[in-house]
Coordinates of C-alpha atoms in Angstrom, one line a residue:
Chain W
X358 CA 27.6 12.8 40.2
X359 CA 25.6 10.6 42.3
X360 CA 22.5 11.9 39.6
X361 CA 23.8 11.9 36.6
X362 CA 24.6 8.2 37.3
X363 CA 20.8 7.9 38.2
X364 CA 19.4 9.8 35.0
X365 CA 22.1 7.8 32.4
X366 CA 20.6 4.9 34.1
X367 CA 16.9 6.1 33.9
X368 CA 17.7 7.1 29.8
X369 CA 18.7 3.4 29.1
X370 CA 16.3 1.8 30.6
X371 CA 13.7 4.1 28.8
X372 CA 15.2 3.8 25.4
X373 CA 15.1 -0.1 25.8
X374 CA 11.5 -0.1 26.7
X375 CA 10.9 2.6 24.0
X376 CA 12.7 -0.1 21.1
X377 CA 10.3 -2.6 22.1
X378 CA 7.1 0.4 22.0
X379 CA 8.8 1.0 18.5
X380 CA 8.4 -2.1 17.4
X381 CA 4.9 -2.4 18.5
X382 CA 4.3 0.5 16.8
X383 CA 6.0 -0.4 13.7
X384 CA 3.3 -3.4 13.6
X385 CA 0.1 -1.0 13.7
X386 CA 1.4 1.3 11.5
X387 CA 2.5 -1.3 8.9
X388 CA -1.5 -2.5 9.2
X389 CA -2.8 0.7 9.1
X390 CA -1.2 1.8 6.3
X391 CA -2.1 -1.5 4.5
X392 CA -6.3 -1.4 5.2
X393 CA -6.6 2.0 7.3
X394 CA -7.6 -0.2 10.2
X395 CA -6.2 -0.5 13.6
X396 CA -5.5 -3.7 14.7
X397 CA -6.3 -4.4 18.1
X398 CA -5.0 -7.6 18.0
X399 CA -1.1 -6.6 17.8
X400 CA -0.7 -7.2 21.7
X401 CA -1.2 -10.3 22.0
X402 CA 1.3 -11.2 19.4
X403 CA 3.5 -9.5 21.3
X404 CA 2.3 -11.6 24.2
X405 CA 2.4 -14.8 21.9
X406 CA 6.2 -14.1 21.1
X407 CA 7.1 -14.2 24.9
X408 CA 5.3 -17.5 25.4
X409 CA 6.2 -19.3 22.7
X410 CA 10.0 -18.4 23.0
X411 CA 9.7 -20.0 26.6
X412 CA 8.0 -23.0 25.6
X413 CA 10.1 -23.4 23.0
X414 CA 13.8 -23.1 24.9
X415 CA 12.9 -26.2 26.4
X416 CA 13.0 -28.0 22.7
X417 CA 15.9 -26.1 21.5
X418 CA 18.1 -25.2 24.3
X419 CA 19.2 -22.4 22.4
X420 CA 17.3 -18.8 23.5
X421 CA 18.1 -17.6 19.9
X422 CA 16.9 -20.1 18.0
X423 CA 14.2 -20.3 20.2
X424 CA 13.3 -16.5 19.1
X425 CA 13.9 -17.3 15.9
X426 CA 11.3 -20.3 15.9
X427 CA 8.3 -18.7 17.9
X428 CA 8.9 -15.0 15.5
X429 CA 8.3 -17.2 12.6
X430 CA 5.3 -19.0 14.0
X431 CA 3.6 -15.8 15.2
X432 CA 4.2 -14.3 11.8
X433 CA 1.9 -17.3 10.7
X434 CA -0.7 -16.7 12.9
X435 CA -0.8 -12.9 11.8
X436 CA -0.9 -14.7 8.5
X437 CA -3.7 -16.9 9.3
X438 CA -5.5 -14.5 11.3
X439 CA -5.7 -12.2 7.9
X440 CA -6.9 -14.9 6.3
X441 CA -9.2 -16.6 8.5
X442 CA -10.7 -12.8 9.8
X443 CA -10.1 -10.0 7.3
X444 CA -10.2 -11.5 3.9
X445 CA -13.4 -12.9 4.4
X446 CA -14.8 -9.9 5.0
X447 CA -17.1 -8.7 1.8
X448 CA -16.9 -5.0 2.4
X449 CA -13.7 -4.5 3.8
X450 CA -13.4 -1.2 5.3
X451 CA -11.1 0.8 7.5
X452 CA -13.7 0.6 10.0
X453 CA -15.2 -2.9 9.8
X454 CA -11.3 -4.5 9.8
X455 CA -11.1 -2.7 13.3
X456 CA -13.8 -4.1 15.0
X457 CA -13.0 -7.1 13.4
X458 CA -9.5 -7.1 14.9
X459 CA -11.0 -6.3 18.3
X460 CA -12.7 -9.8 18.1
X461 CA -9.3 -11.3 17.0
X462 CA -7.9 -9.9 20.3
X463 CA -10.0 -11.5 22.5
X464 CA -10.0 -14.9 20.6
X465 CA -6.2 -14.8 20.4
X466 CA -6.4 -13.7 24.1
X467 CA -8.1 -17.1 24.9
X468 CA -6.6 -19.5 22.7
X469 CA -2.9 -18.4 24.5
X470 CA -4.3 -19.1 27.8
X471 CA -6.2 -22.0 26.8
X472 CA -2.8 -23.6 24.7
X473 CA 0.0 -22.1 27.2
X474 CA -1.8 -21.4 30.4
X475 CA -2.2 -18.8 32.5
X476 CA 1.0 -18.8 34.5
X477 CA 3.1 -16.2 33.6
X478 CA 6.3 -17.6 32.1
X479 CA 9.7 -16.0 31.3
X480 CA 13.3 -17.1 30.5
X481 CA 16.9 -15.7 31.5
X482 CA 18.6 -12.6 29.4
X483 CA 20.2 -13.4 25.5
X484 CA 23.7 -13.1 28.2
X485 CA 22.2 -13.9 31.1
X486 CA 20.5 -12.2 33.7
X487 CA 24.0 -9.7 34.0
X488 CA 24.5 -6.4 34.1
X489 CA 27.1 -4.7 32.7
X490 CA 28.5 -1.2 34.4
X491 CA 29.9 2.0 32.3
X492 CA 31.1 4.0 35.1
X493 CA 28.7 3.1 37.2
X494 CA 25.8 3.3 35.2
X495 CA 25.0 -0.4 35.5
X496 CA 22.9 -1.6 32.5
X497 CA 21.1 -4.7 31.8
X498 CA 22.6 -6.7 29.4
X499 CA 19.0 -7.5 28.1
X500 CA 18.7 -4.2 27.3
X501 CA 21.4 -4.1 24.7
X502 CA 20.1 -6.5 23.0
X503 CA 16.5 -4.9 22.9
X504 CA 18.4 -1.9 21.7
X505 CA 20.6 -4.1 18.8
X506 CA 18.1 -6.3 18.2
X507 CA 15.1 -3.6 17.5
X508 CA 18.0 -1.2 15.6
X509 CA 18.5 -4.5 13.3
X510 CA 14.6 -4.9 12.6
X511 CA 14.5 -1.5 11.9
X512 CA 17.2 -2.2 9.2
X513 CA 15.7 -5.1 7.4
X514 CA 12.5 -3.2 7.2
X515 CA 13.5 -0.3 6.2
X516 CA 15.5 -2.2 3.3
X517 CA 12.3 -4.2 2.3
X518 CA 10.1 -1.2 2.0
X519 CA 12.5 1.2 0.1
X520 CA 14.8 -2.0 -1.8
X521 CA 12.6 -4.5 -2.8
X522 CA 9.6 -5.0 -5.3
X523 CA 7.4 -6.5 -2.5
X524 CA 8.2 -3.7 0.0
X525 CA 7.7 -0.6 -2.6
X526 CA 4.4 -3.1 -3.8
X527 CA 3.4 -2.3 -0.4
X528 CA 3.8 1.3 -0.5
X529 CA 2.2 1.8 -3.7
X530 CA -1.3 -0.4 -2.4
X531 CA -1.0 1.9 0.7
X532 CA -0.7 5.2 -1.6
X533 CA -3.0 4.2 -3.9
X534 CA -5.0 0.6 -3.9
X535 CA -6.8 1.0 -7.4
X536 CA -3.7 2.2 -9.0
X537 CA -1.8 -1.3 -7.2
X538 CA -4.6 -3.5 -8.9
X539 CA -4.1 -1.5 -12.6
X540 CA -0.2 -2.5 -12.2
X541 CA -1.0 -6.1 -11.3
X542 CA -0.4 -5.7 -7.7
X543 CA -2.7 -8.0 -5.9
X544 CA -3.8 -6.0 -3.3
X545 CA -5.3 -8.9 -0.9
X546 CA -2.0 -10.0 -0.3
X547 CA -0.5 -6.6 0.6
X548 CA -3.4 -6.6 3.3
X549 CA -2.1 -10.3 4.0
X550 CA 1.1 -9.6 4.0
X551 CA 1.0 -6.2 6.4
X552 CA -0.4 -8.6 8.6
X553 CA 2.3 -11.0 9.0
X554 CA 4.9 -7.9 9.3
X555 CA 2.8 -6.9 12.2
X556 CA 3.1 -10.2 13.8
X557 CA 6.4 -10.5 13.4
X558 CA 7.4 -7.0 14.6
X559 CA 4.7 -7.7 17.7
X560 CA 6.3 -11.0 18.1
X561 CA 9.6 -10.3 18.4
X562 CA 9.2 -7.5 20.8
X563 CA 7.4 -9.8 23.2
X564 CA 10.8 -12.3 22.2
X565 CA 13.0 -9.5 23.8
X566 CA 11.4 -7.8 26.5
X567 CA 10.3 -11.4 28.5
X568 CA 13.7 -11.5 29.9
X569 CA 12.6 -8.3 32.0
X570 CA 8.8 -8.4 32.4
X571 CA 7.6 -12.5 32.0
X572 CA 4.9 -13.0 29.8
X573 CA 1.4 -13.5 30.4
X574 CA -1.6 -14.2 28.5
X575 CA -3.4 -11.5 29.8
X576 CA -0.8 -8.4 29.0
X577 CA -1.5 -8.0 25.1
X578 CA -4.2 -5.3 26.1
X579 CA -1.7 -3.3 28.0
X580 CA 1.3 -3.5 25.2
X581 CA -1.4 -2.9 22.4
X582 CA -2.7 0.2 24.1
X583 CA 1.4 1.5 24.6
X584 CA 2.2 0.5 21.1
X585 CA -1.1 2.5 19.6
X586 CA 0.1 5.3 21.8
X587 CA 3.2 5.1 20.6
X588 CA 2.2 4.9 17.1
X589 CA -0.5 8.0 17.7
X590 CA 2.5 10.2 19.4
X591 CA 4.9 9.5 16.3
X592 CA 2.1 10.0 13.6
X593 CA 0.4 6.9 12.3
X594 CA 1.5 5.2 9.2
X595 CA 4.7 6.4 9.4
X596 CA 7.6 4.2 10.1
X597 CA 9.9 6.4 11.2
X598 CA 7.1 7.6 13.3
X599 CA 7.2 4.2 15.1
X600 CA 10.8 5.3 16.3
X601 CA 10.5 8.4 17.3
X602 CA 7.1 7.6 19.2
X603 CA 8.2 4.6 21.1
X604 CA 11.7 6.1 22.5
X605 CA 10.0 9.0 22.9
X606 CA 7.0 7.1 25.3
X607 CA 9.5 4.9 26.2
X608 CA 11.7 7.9 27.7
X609 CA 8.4 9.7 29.2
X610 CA 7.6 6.6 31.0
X611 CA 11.3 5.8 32.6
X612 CA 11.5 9.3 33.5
X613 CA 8.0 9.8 35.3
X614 CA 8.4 7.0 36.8
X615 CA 11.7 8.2 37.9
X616 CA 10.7 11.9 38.7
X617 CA 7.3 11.1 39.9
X618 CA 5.8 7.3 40.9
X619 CA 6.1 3.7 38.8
X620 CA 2.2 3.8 39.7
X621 CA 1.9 6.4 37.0
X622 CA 4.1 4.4 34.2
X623 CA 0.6 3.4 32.8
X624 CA -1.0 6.7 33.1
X625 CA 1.6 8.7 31.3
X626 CA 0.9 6.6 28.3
X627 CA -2.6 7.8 28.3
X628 CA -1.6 10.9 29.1
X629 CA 0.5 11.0 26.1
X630 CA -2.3 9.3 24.0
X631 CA -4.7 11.9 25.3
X632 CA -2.3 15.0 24.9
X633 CA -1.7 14.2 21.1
X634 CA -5.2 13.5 20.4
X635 CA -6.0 17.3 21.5
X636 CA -3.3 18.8 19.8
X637 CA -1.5 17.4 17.3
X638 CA -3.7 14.2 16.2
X639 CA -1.1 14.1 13.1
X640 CA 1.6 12.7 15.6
X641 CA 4.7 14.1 15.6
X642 CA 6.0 13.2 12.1
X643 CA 2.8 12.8 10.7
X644 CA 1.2 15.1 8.2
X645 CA -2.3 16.5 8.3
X646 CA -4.9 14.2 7.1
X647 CA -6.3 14.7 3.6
X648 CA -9.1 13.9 3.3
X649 CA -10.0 12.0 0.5
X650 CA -13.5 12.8 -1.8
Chain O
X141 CA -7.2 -7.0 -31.5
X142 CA -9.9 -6.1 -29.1
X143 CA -13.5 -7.2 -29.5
X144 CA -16.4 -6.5 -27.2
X145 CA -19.9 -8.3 -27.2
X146 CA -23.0 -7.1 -25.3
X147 CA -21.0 -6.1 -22.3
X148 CA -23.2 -5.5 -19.0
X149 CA -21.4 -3.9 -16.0
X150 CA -22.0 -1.9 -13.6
X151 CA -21.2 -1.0 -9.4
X152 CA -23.1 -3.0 -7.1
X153 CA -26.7 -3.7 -8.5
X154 CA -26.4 -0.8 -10.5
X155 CA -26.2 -1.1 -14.3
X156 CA -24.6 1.4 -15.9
X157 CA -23.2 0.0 -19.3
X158 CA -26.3 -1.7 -20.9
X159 CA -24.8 -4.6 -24.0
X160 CA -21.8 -2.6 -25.3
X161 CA -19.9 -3.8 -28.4
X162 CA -16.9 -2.3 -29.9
X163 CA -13.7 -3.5 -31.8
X164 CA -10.2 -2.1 -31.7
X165 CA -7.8 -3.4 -34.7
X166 CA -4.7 -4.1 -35.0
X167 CA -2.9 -0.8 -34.5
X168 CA -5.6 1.2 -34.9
X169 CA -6.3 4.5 -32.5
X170 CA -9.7 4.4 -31.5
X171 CA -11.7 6.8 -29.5
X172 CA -14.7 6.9 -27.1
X173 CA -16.5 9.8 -26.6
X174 CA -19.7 10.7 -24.5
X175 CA -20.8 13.5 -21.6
X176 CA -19.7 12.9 -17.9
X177 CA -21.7 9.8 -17.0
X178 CA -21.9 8.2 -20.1
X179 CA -19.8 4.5 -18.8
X180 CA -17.1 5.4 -20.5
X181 CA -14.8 4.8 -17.1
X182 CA -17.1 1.7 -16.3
X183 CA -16.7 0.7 -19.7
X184 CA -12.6 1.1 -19.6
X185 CA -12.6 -0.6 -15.8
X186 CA -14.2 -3.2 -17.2
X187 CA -11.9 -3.9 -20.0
X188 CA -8.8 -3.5 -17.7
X189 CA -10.3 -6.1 -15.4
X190 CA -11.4 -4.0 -12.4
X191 CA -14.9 -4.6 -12.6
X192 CA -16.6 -8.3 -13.7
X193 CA -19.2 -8.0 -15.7
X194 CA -22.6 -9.5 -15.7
X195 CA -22.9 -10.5 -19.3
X196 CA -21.1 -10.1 -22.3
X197 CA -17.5 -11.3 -23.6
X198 CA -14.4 -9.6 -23.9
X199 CA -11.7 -11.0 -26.7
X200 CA -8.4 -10.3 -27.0
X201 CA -6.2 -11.4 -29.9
X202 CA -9.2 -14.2 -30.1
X203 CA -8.9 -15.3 -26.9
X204 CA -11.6 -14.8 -24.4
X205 CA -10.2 -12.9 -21.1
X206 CA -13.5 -11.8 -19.9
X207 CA -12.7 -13.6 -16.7
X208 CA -8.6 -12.8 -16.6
X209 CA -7.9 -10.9 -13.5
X210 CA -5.9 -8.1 -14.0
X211 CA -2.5 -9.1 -13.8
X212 CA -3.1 -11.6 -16.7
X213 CA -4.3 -9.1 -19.1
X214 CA -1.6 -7.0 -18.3
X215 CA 0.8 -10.1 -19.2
X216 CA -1.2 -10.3 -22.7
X217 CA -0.4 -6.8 -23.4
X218 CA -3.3 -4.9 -22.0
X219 CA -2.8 -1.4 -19.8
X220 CA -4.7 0.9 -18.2
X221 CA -4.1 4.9 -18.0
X222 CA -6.5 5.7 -15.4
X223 CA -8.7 8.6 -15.1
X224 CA -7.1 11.5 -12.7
X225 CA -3.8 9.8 -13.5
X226 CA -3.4 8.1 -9.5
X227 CA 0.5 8.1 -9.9
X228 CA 1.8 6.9 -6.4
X229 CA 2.3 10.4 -5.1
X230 CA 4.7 9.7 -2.0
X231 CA 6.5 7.5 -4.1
X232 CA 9.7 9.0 -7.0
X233 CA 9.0 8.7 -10.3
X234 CA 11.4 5.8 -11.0
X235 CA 9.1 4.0 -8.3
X236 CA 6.1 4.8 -10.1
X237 CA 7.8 3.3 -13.5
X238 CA 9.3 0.4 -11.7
X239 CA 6.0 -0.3 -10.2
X240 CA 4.4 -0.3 -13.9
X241 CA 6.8 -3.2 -14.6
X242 CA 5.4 -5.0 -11.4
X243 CA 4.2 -7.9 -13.3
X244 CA 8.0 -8.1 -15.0
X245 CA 9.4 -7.9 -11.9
X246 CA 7.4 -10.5 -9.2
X247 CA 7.8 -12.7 -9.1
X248 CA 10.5 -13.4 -11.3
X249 CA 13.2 -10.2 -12.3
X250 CA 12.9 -10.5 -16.4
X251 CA 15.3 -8.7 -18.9
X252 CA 14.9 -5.4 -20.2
X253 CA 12.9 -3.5 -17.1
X254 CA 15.2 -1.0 -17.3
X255 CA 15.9 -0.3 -21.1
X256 CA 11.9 0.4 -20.8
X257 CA 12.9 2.6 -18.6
X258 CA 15.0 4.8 -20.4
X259 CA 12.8 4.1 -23.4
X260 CA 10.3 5.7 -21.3
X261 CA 12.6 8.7 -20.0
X262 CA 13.4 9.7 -23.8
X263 CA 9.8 9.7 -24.6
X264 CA 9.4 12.6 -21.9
X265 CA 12.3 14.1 -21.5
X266 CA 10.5 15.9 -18.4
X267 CA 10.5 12.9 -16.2
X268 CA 14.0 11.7 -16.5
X269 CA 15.0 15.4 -15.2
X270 CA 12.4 14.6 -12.2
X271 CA 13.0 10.8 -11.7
X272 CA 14.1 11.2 -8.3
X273 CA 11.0 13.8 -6.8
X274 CA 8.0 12.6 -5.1
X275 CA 5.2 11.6 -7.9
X276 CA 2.9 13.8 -5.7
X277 CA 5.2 16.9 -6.4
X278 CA 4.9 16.9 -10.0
X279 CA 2.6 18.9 -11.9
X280 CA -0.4 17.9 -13.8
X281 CA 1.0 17.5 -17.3
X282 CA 4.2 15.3 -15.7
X283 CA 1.6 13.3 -13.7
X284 CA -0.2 12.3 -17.1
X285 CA 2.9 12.0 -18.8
X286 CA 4.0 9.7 -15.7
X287 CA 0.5 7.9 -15.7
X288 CA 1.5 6.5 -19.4
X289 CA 4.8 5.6 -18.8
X290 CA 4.1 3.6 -16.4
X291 CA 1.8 2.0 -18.2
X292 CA 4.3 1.5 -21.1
X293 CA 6.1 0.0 -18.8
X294 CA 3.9 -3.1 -18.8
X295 CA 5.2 -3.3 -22.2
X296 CA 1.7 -3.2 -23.6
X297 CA 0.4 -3.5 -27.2
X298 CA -3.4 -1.7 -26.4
X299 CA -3.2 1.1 -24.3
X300 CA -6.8 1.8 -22.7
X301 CA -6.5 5.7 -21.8
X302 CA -8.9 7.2 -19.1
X303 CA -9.6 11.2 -20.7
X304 CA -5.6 12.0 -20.9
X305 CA -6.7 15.3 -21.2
X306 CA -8.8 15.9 -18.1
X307 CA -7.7 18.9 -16.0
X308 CA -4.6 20.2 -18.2
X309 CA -3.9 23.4 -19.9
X310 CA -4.7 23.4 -23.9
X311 CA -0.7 23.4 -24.4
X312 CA -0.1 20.3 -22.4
X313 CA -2.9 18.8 -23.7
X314 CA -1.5 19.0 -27.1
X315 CA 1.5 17.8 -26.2
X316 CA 0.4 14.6 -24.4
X317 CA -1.6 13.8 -27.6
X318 CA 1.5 14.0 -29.7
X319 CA 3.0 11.6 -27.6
X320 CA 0.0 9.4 -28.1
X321 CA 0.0 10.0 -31.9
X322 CA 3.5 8.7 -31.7
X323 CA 2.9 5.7 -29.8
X324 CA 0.5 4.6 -32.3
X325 CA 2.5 5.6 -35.2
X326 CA 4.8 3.2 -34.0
X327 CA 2.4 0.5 -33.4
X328 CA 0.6 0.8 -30.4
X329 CA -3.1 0.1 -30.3
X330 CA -5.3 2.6 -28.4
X331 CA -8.5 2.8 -27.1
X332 CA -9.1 6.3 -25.7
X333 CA -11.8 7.9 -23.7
X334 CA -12.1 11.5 -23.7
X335 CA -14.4 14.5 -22.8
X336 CA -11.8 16.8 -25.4
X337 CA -14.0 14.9 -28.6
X338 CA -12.7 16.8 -30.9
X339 CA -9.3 16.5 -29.8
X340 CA -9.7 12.8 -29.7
X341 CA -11.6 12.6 -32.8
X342 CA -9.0 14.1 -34.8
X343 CA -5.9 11.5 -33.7
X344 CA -8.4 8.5 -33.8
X345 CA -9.3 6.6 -37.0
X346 CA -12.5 5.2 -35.7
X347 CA -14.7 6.5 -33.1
X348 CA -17.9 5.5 -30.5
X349 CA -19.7 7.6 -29.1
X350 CA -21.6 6.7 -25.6
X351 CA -24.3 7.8 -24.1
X352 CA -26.3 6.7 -21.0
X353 CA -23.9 3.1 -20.9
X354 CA -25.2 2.1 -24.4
X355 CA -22.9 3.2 -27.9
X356 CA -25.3 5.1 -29.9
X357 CA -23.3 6.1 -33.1
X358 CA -19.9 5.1 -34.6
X359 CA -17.8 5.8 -37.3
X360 CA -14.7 7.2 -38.9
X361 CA -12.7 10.0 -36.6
X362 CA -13.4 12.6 -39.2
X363 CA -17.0 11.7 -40.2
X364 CA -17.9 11.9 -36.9
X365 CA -16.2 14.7 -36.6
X366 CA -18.3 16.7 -39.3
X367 CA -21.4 15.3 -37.9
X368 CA -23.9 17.7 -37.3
X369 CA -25.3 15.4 -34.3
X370 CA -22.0 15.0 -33.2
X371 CA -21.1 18.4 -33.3
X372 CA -24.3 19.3 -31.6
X373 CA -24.0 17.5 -28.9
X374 CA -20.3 16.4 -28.1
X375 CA -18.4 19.1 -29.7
X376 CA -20.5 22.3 -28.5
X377 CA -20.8 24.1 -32.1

């Protein structure tokens, strides 16, 4: 009895930290399918969302619209840094926008500690700090709203991409950018816009998971390198993917750390990372590459 | 409808259409022949707005839009059917059509999107029967037949075609040029490339034939069409 209580309590606590790996993940896919890049510069917008939301609840004295506020300014700055970085850019490949982003990273990196310090900051749970007990699996209250919160993104998303013109403008630049341009479909402001999905998506999993964790400048690397995994282990460029990669690293992690040692919550990551790479670099719901002539 | 004058374009720093002028009338079907390599893609790109070229002017309806992006020509009433067809494969074919009404739809919703629609659907019959499969899964003949629809969709008046013919069996191909015949029966000015010359020949009232980025004969479909050089070199008898 005594472990099933444990284990319940291991499988939230994994699938809350595997929402906020989703969403992460949702933010590289949405660039790569956009440019074919990886942008190594989604971690510290997940960073930024922490540590704006806290400097913000000060102003606001509301945690929501406090979210709300710093999401929508981070989106911006993935706005601005498309602008400012990758449009610029006069060959724009898959490869170039990568190293490209790396730069971002580190400039981001330094402007967040320069601006908001290098203290690590946090703010109480959307409830609280409380915990909340199902027969006797105590659960954070923070983690239900990781869980609603992230399940609610997903929604919207999933609405834009497969409802509206913009969203199925999107898809059709990522399936096929010369045939986008023939249609009208300017296809620099796909790229910009993919990057101000990422930001939000990055954003507002660094919104939701401060509560638990704090924020600090110096932790984008570290949720970059868990979201890419994530992203890898579901199957790049798919959004669903995102899901199914982040609960499923999300899971891996609670559970090693559970079975095994927290030390090694970082490893199985790269375990993971290294594991798909070798055999089955497609992800999990990703298809084979084709490879285009 | 369409005038040309000394066009220059090219990839890069490399020139491939030297000074190419050519005129397309008021619903008239015109046709562009030429090997593999001739420009007649560059010369097509060019005219749709992909590519900016280094000299020359482009008119449409008299008004210059040699420097229109794409999206503007499209809102004067000129499309694109691009070579190997590039439908949005992971995307249905209503998606694909929708998409060709992009400029109709973004970013304000206008009227009649989708009467086009079913305009486009009783034109090929095929495609209403399929408008909910992946673009990717169709075959080749539905992918071309998808590739103009959408482009109908932009509720064009010159249709630029991009060799409609290219890959398909002789059956289809036949087919698809009926439904081009039809289109220009009922109005629509074309302007068609193709490596099939004596397909294209026949359906077109006027014809230029390209070689090496220059035009280096034109004339009626069906003088061309009994031209000795012509048939020499174009039409393989």
């Amino acid at each position: 009895m005594q472990t099933t209580t444990a284990l319940l309590q291991v499988l939230s606590s994994g699938i809350g930290t595997g929402a906020v790996y989703a969403l992460v993940a949702l933010g590289f896919n949405v660039v790569f399918k956009s440019t074919g890049a990886m942008n190594f510069a989604q971690g510290e917008w997940v960073v930024m969302g922490g540590m704006v939301t806290a400097l913000l609840i000060g102003t606001f004295s509301s945690v929501g619209l406090a979210v709300v506020a710093a999401v929508v300014l981070v989106g911006v700055v993935g706005l601005l840094s498309e602008r400012l970085t990758v449009q610029p850019l006069k060959r724009p490949d898959a490869l170039v926008i990568t190293l490209v982003t790396i730069g971002l990273s580190i400039v981001s990196r330094s402007l967040v500690m320069l601006v908001l310090g290098k203290k690590p900051v946090g703010y109480a749970g959307f409830s609280g700090n409380t915990a909340l007990s199902f027969g006797g699996v105590s659960i954070q209250s923070q983690t239900l709203w990781i869980i609603a919160i992230t399940l609610a993104f997903l929604v919207v998303m999933h609405a834009f991409f497969e409802r509206t013109i913009l969203g199925k403008a999107l898809r059709a630049a990522a399936a096929d950018r010369e045939a986008a341009a023939i249609v009208g479909v300017n296809v620099g402001s796909t790229v910009l816009l993919s990057f101000g999905i990422a930001a939000l998506a990055g954003a507002l999993a660094g919104a939701i998971v401060t509560p638990l964790t704090l924020a600090s400048y110096d932790q984008g690397a570290i949720f970059g390198f868990k979201g890419f995994s994530a992203a890898m282990l579901g199957g790049l460029g798919s959004l669903p993917g995102a899901v199914v990669g982040g609960l499923a690293l999300g899971l891996l992690e609670a559970f090693g750390s559970f079975y095994i040692s927290s030390d090694f919550k970082d490893a199985i990551a790269f375990a993971v990372l290294l594991l798909i790479l070798f055999v089955r670099p497609s992800g999990l719901l990703g298809r084979a590459d084709i490879v285009k002539v | 409808m369409l005038e040309v004058e000394g066009l220059v374009a090219g990839y890069g720093g490399t020139e491939i259409l030297h000074a190419v002028s050519l005129k397309v009338a008021h619903g008239q079907s015109v046709c562009l022949i030429g090997a593999n390599g001739a420009g007649k893609t560059t010369l097509l790109r060019t005219l749709a707005g992909l590519i900016r070229p280094t000299a020359g002017r482009i008119f449409f309806d008299g008004a210059d839009i040699t420097n229109l992006s794409t999206s503007a020509r499209l809102s004067r009433g000129l499309a694109l059917v691009p070579e190997g067809r590039r439908v949005f494969a992971p995307m249905t074919v209503e998606e694909n059509l929708e998409m060709g009404a992009f400029r109709r739809l973004w970013p304000r919703r206008a009227q009649g999107v989708a009467s086009d629609r079913d305009m486009v659907f009783a034109l090929f019959p095929r495609l209403a029967e399929r408008r909910r499969q992946a673009a990717g899964l169709l075959s080749g003949g539905e992918q071309q037949m998808l590739a103009i629809g959408r482009a109908l969709m932009g509720r064009p008046r010159l249709l630029l075609l991009d060799e409609p013919s290219m890959g398909l069996a002789p059956k289809v191909v036949q087919e698809i040029f009926a439904t081009i015949r039809r289109l220009n029966a009922e109005g629509m000015s074309l302007l068609i490339a193709e490596q099939n010359a004596s397909m294209a020949l026949r359906s077109a009232a006027h014809g230029y034939v390209l070689a090496e980025g220059a035009v280096v004969r034109d004339g009626a479909g069906a003088d061309l069409l009994h031209d000795d050089g012509v048939r020499a070199a174009y039409l393989g008898l």
